[in-house]
Structure formats: C-alpha cells, structure tokens
XYZ file of C-alpha atoms in Angstrom:
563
model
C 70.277 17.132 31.663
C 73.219 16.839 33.759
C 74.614 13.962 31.625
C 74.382 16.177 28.304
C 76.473 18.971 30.673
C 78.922 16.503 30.967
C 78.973 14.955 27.772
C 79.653 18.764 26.406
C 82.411 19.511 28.975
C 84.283 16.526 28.408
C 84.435 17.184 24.569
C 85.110 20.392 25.055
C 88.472 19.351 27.239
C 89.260 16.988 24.392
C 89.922 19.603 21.574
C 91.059 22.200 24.401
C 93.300 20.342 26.372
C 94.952 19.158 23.099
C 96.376 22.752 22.889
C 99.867 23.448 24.364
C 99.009 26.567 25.720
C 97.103 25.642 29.537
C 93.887 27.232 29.587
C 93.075 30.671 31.956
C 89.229 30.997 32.079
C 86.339 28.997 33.427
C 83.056 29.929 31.212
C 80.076 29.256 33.190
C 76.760 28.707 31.346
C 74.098 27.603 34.224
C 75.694 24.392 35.712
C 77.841 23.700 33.292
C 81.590 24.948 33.086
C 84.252 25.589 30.114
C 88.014 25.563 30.548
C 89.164 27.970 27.925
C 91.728 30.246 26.600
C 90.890 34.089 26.629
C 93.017 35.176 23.527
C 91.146 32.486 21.551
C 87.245 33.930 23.008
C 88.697 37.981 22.362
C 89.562 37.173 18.695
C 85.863 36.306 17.953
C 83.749 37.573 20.899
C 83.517 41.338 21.295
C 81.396 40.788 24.143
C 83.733 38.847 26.203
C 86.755 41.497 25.587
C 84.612 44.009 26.875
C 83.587 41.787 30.074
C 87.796 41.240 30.322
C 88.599 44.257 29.784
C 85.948 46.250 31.733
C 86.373 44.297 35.285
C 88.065 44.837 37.964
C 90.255 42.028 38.719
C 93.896 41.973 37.585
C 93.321 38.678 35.864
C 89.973 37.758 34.984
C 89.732 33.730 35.734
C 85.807 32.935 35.290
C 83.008 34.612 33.274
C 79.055 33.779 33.569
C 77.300 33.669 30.721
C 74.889 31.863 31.917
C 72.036 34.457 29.921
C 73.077 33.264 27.025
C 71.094 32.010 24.316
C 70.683 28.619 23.450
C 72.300 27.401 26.739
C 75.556 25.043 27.150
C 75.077 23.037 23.772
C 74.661 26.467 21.868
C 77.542 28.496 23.591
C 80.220 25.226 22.918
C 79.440 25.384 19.238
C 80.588 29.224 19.223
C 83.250 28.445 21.376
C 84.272 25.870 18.877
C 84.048 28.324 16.071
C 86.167 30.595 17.967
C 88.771 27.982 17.784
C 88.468 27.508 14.699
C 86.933 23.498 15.616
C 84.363 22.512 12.807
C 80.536 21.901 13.732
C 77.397 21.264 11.986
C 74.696 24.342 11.651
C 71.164 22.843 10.980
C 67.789 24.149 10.814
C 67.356 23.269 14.567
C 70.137 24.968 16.035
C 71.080 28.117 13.374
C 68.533 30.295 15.078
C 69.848 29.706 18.202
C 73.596 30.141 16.963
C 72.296 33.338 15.247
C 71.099 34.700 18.661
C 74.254 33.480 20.667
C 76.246 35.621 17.885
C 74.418 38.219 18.408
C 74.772 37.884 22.127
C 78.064 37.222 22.041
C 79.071 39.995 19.257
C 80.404 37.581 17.247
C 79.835 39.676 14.118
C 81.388 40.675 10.614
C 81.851 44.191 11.983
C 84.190 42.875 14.753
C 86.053 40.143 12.901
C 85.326 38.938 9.266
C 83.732 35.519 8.266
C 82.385 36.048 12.077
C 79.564 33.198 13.165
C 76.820 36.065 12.444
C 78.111 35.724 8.942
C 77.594 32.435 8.765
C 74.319 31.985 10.346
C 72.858 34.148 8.209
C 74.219 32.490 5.363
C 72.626 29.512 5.722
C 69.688 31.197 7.057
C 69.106 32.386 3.536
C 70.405 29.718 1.165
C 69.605 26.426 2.881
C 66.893 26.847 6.212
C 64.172 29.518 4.076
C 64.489 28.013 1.077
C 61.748 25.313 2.057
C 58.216 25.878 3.788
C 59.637 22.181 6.246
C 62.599 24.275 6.698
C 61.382 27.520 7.540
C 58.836 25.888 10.161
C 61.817 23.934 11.974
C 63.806 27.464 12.012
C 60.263 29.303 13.525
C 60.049 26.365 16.118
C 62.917 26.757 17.552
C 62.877 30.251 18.139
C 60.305 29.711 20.454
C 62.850 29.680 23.043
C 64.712 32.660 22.005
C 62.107 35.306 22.181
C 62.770 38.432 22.247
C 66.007 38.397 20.584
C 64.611 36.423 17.506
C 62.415 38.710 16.871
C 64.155 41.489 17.280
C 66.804 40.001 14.433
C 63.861 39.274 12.530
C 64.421 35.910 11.904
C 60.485 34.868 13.378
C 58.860 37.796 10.831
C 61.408 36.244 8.044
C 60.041 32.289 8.917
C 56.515 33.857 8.779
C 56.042 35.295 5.749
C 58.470 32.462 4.031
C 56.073 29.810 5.170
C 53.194 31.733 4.236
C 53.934 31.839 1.303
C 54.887 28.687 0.641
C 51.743 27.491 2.226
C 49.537 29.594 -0.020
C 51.604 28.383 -2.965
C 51.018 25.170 -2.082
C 47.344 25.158 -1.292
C 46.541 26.298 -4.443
C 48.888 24.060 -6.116
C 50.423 20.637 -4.494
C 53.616 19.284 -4.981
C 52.963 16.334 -3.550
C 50.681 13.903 -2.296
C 48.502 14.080 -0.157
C 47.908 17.570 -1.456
C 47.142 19.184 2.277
C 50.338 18.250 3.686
C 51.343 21.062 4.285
C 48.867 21.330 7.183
C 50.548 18.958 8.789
C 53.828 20.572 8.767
C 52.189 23.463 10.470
C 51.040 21.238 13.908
C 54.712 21.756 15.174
C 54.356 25.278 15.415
C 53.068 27.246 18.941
C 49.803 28.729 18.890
C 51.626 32.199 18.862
C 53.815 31.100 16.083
C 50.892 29.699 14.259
C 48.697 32.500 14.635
C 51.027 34.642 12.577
C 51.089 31.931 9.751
C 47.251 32.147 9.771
C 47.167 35.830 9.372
C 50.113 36.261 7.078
C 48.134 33.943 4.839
C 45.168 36.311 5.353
C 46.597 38.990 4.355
C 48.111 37.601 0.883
C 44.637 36.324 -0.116
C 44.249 32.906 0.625
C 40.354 31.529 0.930
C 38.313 30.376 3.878
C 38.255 26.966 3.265
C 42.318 26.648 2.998
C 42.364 28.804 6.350
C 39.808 26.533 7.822
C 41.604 23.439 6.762
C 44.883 24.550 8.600
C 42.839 25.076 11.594
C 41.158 22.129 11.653
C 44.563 20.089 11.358
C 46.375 22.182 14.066
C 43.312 21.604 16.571
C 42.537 18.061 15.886
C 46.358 17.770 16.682
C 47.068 19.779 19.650
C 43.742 19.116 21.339
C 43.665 15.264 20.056
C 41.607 13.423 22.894
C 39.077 16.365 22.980
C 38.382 17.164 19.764
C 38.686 13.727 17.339
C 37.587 11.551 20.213
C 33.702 11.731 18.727
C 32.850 8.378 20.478
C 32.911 9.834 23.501
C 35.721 7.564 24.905
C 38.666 9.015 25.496
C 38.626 11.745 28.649
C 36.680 10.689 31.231
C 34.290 13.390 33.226
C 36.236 13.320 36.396
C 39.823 14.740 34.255
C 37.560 18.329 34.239
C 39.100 19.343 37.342
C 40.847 22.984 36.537
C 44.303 21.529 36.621
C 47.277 23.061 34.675
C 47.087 20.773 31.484
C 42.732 22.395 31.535
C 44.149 25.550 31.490
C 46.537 25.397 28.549
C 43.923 23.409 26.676
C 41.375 26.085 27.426
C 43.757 29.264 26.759
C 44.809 26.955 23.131
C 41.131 26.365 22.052
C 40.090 29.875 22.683
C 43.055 31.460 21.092
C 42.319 28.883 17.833
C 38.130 30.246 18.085
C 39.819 33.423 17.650
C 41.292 32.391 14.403
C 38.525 30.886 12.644
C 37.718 33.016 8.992
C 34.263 34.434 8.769
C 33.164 32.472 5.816
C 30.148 30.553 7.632
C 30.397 27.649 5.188
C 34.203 27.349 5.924
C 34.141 24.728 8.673
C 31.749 21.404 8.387
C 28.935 21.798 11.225
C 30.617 18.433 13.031
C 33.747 20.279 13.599
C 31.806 23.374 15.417
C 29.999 21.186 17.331
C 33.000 19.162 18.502
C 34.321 23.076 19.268
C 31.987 23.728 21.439
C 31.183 20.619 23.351
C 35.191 20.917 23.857
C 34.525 24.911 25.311
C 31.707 23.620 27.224
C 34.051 20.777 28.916
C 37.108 23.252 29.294
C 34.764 25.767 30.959
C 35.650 28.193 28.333
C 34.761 32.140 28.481
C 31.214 32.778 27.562
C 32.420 35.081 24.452
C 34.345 31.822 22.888
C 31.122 29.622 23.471
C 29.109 32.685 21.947
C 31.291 32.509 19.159
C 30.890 29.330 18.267
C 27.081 28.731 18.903
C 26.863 31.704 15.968
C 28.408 29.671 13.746
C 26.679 26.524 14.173
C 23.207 28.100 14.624
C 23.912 30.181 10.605
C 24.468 26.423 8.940
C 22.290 24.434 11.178
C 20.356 22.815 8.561
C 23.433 20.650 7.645
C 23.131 19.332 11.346
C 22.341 15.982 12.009
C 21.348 14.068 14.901
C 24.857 12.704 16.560
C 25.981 16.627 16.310
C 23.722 17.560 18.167
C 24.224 14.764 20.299
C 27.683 15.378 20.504
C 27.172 19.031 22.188
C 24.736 17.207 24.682
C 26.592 14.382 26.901
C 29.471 14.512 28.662
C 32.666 12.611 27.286
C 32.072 9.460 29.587
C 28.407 9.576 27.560
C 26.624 8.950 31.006
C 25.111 12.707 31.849
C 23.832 15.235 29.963
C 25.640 18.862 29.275
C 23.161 21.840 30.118
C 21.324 21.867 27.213
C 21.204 25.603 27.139
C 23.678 26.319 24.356
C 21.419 23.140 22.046
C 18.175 25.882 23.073
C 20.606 29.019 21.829
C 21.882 27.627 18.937
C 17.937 26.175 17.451
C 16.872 29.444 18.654
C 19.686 31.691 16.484
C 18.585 29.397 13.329
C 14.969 30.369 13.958
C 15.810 33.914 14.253
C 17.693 33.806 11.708
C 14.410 32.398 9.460
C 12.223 34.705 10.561
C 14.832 37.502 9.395
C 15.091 35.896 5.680
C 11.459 35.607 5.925
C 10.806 39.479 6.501
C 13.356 40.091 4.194
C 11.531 38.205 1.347
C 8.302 39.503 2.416
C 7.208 36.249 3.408
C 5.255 35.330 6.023
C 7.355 33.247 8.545
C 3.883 31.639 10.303
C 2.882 30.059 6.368
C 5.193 29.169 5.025
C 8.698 27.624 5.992
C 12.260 27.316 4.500
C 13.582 23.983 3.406
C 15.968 24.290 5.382
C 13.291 25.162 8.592
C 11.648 21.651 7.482
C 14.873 19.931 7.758
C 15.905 21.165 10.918
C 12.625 20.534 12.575
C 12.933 16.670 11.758
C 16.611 16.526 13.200
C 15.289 18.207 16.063
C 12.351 15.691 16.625
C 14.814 13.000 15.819
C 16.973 14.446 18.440
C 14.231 14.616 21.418
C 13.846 10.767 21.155
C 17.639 10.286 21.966
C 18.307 12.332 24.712
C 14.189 11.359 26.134
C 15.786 8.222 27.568
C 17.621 9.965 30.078
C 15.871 10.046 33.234
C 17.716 13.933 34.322
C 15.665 15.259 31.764
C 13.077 17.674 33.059
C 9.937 18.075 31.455
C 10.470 22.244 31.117
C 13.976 20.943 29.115
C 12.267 18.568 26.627
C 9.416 21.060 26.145
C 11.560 23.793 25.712
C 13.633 22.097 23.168
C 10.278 21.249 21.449
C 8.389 24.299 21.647
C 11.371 26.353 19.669
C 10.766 24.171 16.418
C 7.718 26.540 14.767
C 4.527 24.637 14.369
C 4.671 24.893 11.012
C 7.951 23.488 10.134
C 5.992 20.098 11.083
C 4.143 18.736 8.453
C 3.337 16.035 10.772
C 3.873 15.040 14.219
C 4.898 11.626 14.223
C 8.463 12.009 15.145
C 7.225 14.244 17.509
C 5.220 11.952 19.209
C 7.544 8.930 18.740
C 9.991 11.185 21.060
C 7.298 11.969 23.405
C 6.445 8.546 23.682
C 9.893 7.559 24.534
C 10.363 9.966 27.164
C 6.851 9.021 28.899
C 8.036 5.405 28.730
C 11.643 5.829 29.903
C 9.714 7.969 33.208
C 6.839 5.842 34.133
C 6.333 7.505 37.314
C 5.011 10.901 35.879
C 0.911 11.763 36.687
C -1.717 12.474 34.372
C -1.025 16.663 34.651
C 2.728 16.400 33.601
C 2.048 13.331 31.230
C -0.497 16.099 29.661
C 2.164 18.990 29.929
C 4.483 16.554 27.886
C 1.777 16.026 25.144
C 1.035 19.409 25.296
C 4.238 20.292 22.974
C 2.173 17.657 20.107
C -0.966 18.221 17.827
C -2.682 15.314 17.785
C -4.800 16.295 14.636
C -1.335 16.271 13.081
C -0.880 12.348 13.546
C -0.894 10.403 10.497
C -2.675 7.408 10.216
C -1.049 5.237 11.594
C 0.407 6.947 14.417
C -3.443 7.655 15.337
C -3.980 4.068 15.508
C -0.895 3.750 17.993
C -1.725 6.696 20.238
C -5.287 5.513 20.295
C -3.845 2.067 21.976
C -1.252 3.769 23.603
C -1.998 3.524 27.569
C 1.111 5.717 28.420
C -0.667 8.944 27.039
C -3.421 10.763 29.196
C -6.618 9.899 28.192
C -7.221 13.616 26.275
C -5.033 12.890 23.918
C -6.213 9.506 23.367
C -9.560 10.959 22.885
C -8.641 13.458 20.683
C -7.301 10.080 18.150
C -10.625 8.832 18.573
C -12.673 11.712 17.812
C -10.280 12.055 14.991
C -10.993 9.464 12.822
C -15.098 9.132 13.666
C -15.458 13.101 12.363
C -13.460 11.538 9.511
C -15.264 8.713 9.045
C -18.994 10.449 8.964
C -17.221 13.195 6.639
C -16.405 10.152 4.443
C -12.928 11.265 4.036
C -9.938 8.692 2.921
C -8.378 7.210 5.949
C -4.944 7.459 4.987
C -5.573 11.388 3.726
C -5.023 13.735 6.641
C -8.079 16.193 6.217
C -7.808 20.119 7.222
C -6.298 20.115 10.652
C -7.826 23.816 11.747
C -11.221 22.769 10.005
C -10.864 19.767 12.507
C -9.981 21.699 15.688
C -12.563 23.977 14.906
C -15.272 21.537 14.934
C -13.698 19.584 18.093
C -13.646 23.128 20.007
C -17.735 23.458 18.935
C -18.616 20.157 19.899
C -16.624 20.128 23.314
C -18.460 24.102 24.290
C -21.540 21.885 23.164
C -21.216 19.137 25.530
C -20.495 21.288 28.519
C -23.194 23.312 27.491
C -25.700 20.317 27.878
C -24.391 18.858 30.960
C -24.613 22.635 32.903
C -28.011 22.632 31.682
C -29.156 19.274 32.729
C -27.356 19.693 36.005
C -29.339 22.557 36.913
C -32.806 21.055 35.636
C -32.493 18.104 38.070
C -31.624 20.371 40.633
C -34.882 22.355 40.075
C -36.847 18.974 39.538
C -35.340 17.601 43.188
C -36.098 20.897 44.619
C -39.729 21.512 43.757
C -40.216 17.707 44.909
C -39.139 18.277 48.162
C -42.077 21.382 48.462
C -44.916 19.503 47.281
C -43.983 16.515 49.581
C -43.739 19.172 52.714
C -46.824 20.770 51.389
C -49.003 17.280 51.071
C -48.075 16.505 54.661
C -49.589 19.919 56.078
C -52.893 19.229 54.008
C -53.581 15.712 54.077
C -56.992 15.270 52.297
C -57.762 18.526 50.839
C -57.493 19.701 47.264
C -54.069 20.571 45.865
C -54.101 24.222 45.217
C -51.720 25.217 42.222
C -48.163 27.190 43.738
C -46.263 29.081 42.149
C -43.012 26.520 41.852
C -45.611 24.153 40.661
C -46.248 26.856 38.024
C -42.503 27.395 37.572
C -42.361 23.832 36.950
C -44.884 22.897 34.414
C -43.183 26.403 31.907
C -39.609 25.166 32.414
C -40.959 21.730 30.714
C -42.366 23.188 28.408
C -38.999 25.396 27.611
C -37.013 22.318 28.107
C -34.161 22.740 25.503
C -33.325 18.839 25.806
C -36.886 18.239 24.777
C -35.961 16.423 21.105
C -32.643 15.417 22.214
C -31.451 12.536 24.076
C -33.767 13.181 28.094
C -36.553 15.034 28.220
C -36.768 16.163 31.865
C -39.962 16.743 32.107
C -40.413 12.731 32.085
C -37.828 12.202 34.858
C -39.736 10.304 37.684
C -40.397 11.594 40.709
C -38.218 9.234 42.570
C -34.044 8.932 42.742
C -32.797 9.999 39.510
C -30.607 7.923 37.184
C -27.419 9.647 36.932
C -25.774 7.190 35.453
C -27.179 6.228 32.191
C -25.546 8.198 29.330
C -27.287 10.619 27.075
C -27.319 10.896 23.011
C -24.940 13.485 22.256
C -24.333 15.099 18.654
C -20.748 13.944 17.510
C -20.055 10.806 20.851
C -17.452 9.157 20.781
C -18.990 5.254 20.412
C-alpha cells in the first residue's frame, strides 16, 4: 500500500512540478499527500472553494480529504482532470470517479464538461451497455456505499444486469449457454441478492433462479459445498473462527434465496446444503428450511445423499442423524397426507415413490451399520420410520441388520433381539431364509421363526421360491406357540400333582405297615385327573408315568415341531 502512495505522489509531482507557477496546498488523502495549486482545484471543485473560502486561516496551506471516495488513486485522477491531465475511466474505477465528483462537487452545474459529466457519460454509453460490464460497475461499488446508492448507480447496475441475465437465460449468445452465471460469482451476497430478486420480479423461472444459485454457492463456498468426497475441510477447521462466521452468515443468506419451486434444485445439491448448515452450525430455521425441501422430493434420493448429510467431512464420525430421522419422517407425512387426500388408505397401499424410498433407506442402514457409534435406538429409529408396508420384502432389511450385528459382535441376545425386532422374518425371501436360518449372529427366535417358516410351507405344499400369505403365516405361528405353552403349563402341573400324591401314599404305607390300603381321597383325586388327562392321545399320557424319578428330559410329540 505504501508503495502505490508513493508511486501516485511521485507522478503527481511530475505533471505538477512541470508547471511554472510553485504549488500552495498540500491535499491529504489518508497517508498520502498532494502538492497542488488552489486556483487549478477552485476551477473544478466547488467543494474545495468552499473549504478555502470558509476557514479561518489567512492562507489556507493543507486540506484533508481524507473521506473521500475512492481513496488516493481515485482523488489523483480528479485532480488530474482538474488540470486538465488526461486519464483513463474504466468500468472499475467510473463508479468510484462518479462518487469522488459527487464528493468533490465537481459537477455540470458548477463548471461545464465537469467530471460528473463525464462519468455519467460513459456510465450510460460504454459500462451498462453489457450485463460483464454492468457487474464490474456493481462490484466496485461495494466500497462506496452509501453514496452509490444514493446516485443510483447500484439500482441502475441491478436492473441492467437483470435484464440482461433474463435475456440471456432464455436465449444464449454464446457458449456455454449458462455463462452468465458465472459472471454473477463476482458479485457480494448483498449485491447478488438484488440480481436474484430483480430477476424475480420480471418473471424469470425457478430453474434459471436455481441455476444462478447453485453457481454463486458452489463458488463462494467451494471446499464446503463441491467437495462431495469428503476431502477437503477437515473436522478440526469447525472451530467458530471468523472465516465460519462469514461462511455461515453467506450460506444462510443464499437458503434465503432459494425459489419455492420444490423441483428447482436436484436433491444432491440440498443435501450438500445442509450437511454444509449442519457443519457451519447454522440457525435451526436455515436447517428447517432446507430439510423441507429435501424431505418434498425425497424419492429422487439416493444412497451417497443421504450419506452425504451423515459423516463428517474427514468421513471418520457420524453427524447426529436427527435431521436424516426429520427429513424420512416429513416424506412420510407428507404420504400419508396424499393418501387422505386420495381417499386411500396409507396402511394398504403405498406410493411408488414410498416403495422407492424405503429401499434407499434399507440400502442406507447397511452403510452407516458399520460404524461402531451407532446406537441401537439410532438404527432402529431410522428403521422403524420406513412403513411396514412400503417393504415388499425384507431382505435389504436384514442384509443391514446383519451388518450392523457383525460390525458389533459384543451385543447379547436381548439387544441382538431388539435389533431384529425392526425385521419380519415371514417377509424373507427364499433365500435370505436359508441364510438367516445358518446365520449364528441372529438370536435364536429369529432363527426359529426361518425354520418354522419353510416346514408350515412345506406340509402346506406351497412352492418354495413363492412367499405364501405372511399374516395367514403369523397367525398360525401365534396359535401354535399359545399351543405349546399351553401343553407344557399343563404337564408341569400334572407331574407336580403325580410327585405330590406319591409322597402321601409313601408316608401313609409307613404308618400302616401290613394292613389293607384304604382308598383316600388324593388317591381318588388321582385316579379322575387320569382319566381327564387332556394329553391322553397326544404325545405322554401321565397317567403311565412311573412312580419313580420322572424323565424330564425326553421330548414330547407336539402338533407343528420344529424337526
């Protein structure tokens, strides 16, 4: 900086000092100073006769104007045009000189052909005349607020690249066709902002809206939002530093943008959006904001978006997966809604999109299963929002639950059941069966329930590779199951009596050795519980158990065993 001060000083001595006349006022502007003549300044500047004429010294020898716009570089091209020294006015610098004229008075009411003149004059004929143009003219008055806006030169730039913008959207000049988004990535979000609604307001659609947004942000927010390998910011750059809070105050100002066509942006985008918010620590109405949107066009998900909004950008730990559980759970809503609405019934019957949704989801739970942070209430959860329904089978299902049991070997047989508990194994096809029924990582219920499967189907003669009436099936299992406890509560209690009424006659035959055995009353109680024995034509008659130990261990005939 202080080499361009003196780079402008020194050529500003070289076309003053080559005047005969010796100069009689030092100009400061910040830390820079200008030797100049005050005649030459008062024939232009009505701001600087004022200043001479209004102070109080008898010979004004220095002036600040160190407020002025633009700075050193700006205020030696008017003080060049004030002596009549020839410059170059460009789309980078005639906002700036329009400002310092301004500033300065330097305008056609105080002297004719005045630099206000001018600026304008090539505001209109040569910097607006192009939507490039008009965007370099907007940037730079980013550092001239308020005074460009007060001369309207930002509302001119706005609705002059607007309009060129819409123009072009709708029909290209040149190739590739959505250059022009490009263009717009130079601009502040402010300035930016403005071009988006301008464009609003003259018509323009959703999807050329979304496709300026999605430019700008993949630009300005580069290594958060186009990174999708998961690469390029490591976990430990979170910390709320100064850069994190621009990036955070950008992407919430460009969420505040987005059109409300839902099909405007592609889901991948969104999802990018929000694992972005979630990293940034965003306000909870931006992430709200954007887990809408994703949750209304979820059935163009696929896996890696979801995966995207679930690991942190190093890929080693999981996000919360409470905004995954939000979003599924919007889309279900959302189902059930369209469902009332078409007096369907949600519970029967479910939307293509449902169906497709549900598979991604399964598909889902066996990538993120591996990780060992995940809780068993989490992959449940995740699980249990997917309606029962919207699985036609559960072999993806089970393919994830199988993963996660695997990848956390150290789980017992209550939680390896609460896992399995999210599956129905009657909705296994084939071949899964045969793999869960092998499978020594499932509790042994579930294994069971494989087995008992295929034997109903096998005595019902039905087509192995046909899946048969799963609530017929659980029906029968539910019958058979009350059945066998049934029979074992009974047969417990019978050899209870049977041991009990042994012990009494062997007490009794002691006390009267000898004599005749007189019937009693448990020997009465006895002899009419055989005869009601219920077991009787099944597989153990207890009336034939002997009267020594009895064999506990040898298994009885049951309707529907498992062999």
């Amino acid at each position: 900086m202080a080499n361009r001060l003196s780079l402008a000083m020194e050529r500003t001595g070289q076309w003053v000092f080559s005047q005969e006349i010796p100069t009689d006022v030092i100009v400061e502007v910040g830390e820079a100073n200008f030797s100049l003549h005050k005649f030459m300044l008062v024939a232009k500047s009505n701001h600087i006769r004022k200043l001479i004429l209004d102070s109080k010294e008898a010979d004004l020898t220095r002036i600040d104007l160190s407020d002025i716009p633009g700075g050193p570089e700006i205020f030696e091209k008017a003080a060049k045009f004030c002596y009549g020294v020839n410059f170059e006015i460009t789309v980078h610098n005639v906002a700036a000189l329009r400002c310092a004229a301004e500033y300065l008075q330097m305008t056609d009411k105080y002297c004719d052909n005045n630099l206000a003149g001018r600026t304008e004059d090539f505001l209109s004929q040569v910097a607006l005349t192009s939507l490039s143009g008009a965007l370099v003219v907007l940037k730079s008055c980013e550092d001239l607020l308020p005074m460009a806006e007060d001369l309207k030169i930002v509302q001119r730039c706005v609705e002059i690249a607007s309009a060129k913008a819409c123009v072009e959207a709708n029909f290209p000049s040149r190739s590739p066709p959505n250059w022009w988004t490009e263009e717009l990535t130079i601009l502040d979000i402010t300035f930016f902002a403005k071009i988006i609604a301008s464009m609003r307001s003259r018509g323009a659609k959703g999807l050329t809206l979304a496709s300026a947004i999605i430019t700008y942000t993949e630009r300005s927010l580069r290594d958060l939002v186009r990174d999708h390998s998961g690469n390029g910011t490591r976990s430990t750059d979170s910390m709320d530093t100064d850069l994190r809070a621009r990036q955070r105050e950008l992407l919430e100002s460009i969420v505040a943008l987005l059109p409300l066509e839902k099909s405007a942006f592609p889901i991948n985008f969104l999802c990018c959006l929000l694992r972005t918010a979630i990293f940034l620590r965003a306000d909870t109405r931006c992430k709200n904001e954007l887990e809408k949107r994703i949750s209304m066009i979820l059935e163009h998900v696929t896996v890696d978006d979801l995966l995207v909004l679930s690991f942190t950008y190093d890929g080693e730990r999981l996000f919360d997966l409470e905004s995954v559980r939000r979003i599924i759970s919007g889309f279900v809503e959302k189902e059930k809604n369209v469902a009332v609405f078409n007096a369907g019934d949600f519970r029967e019957v479910c939307s293509t999109g449902m169906l497709r949704v549900a598979k991604t989801v399964d598909a889902y739970l066996g990538e993120i299963a591996t990780y060992g942070e995940l809780s068993i209430s989490k992959f449940n959860g995740i699980a249990n929002l997917v309606p029962k329904t919207a699985r036609k089978v559960d072999d993806d299902l089970y393919r994830a639950i199988d993963i996660y049991l695997k990848a956390h070997p150290n789980l017992d047989e209550i939680e390896r059941e609460k896992v399995c508990s999210v599956m129905d194994p009657l909705k296994l096809s084939y071949e899964a069966r045969v793999h869960a029924s092998q499978n020594k990582r499932l509790p042994v219920q579930i294994v069971l329930h494989a087995l008992y499967y295929d034997q109903l189907k096998l005595r019902s003669g039905a087509d192995d590779h046909k899946t048969p009436d799963a609530l017929t099936t659980r029906n029968q299992l539910q019958a058979d199951t009350s059945l066998v406890k049934e029979n074992e509560a009974l047969r417990t209690e019978l050899l209870k009596m049977k041991m009990y009424i042994q012990d009494i006659q062997k007490s009794q035959g002691t006390t009267s050795k000898g004599s005749a055995k007189k019937p009693t009353f448990f020997s009465s109680v006895s002899k009419t519980l055989g005869k009601l024995n219920p077991f009787k034509h099944g597989s153990k008659d207890t009336s034939n158990i002997d009267d020594g130990m009895v064999d506990l261990t040898k298994p009885r005939r049951r309707r529907f065993s498992i062999s």
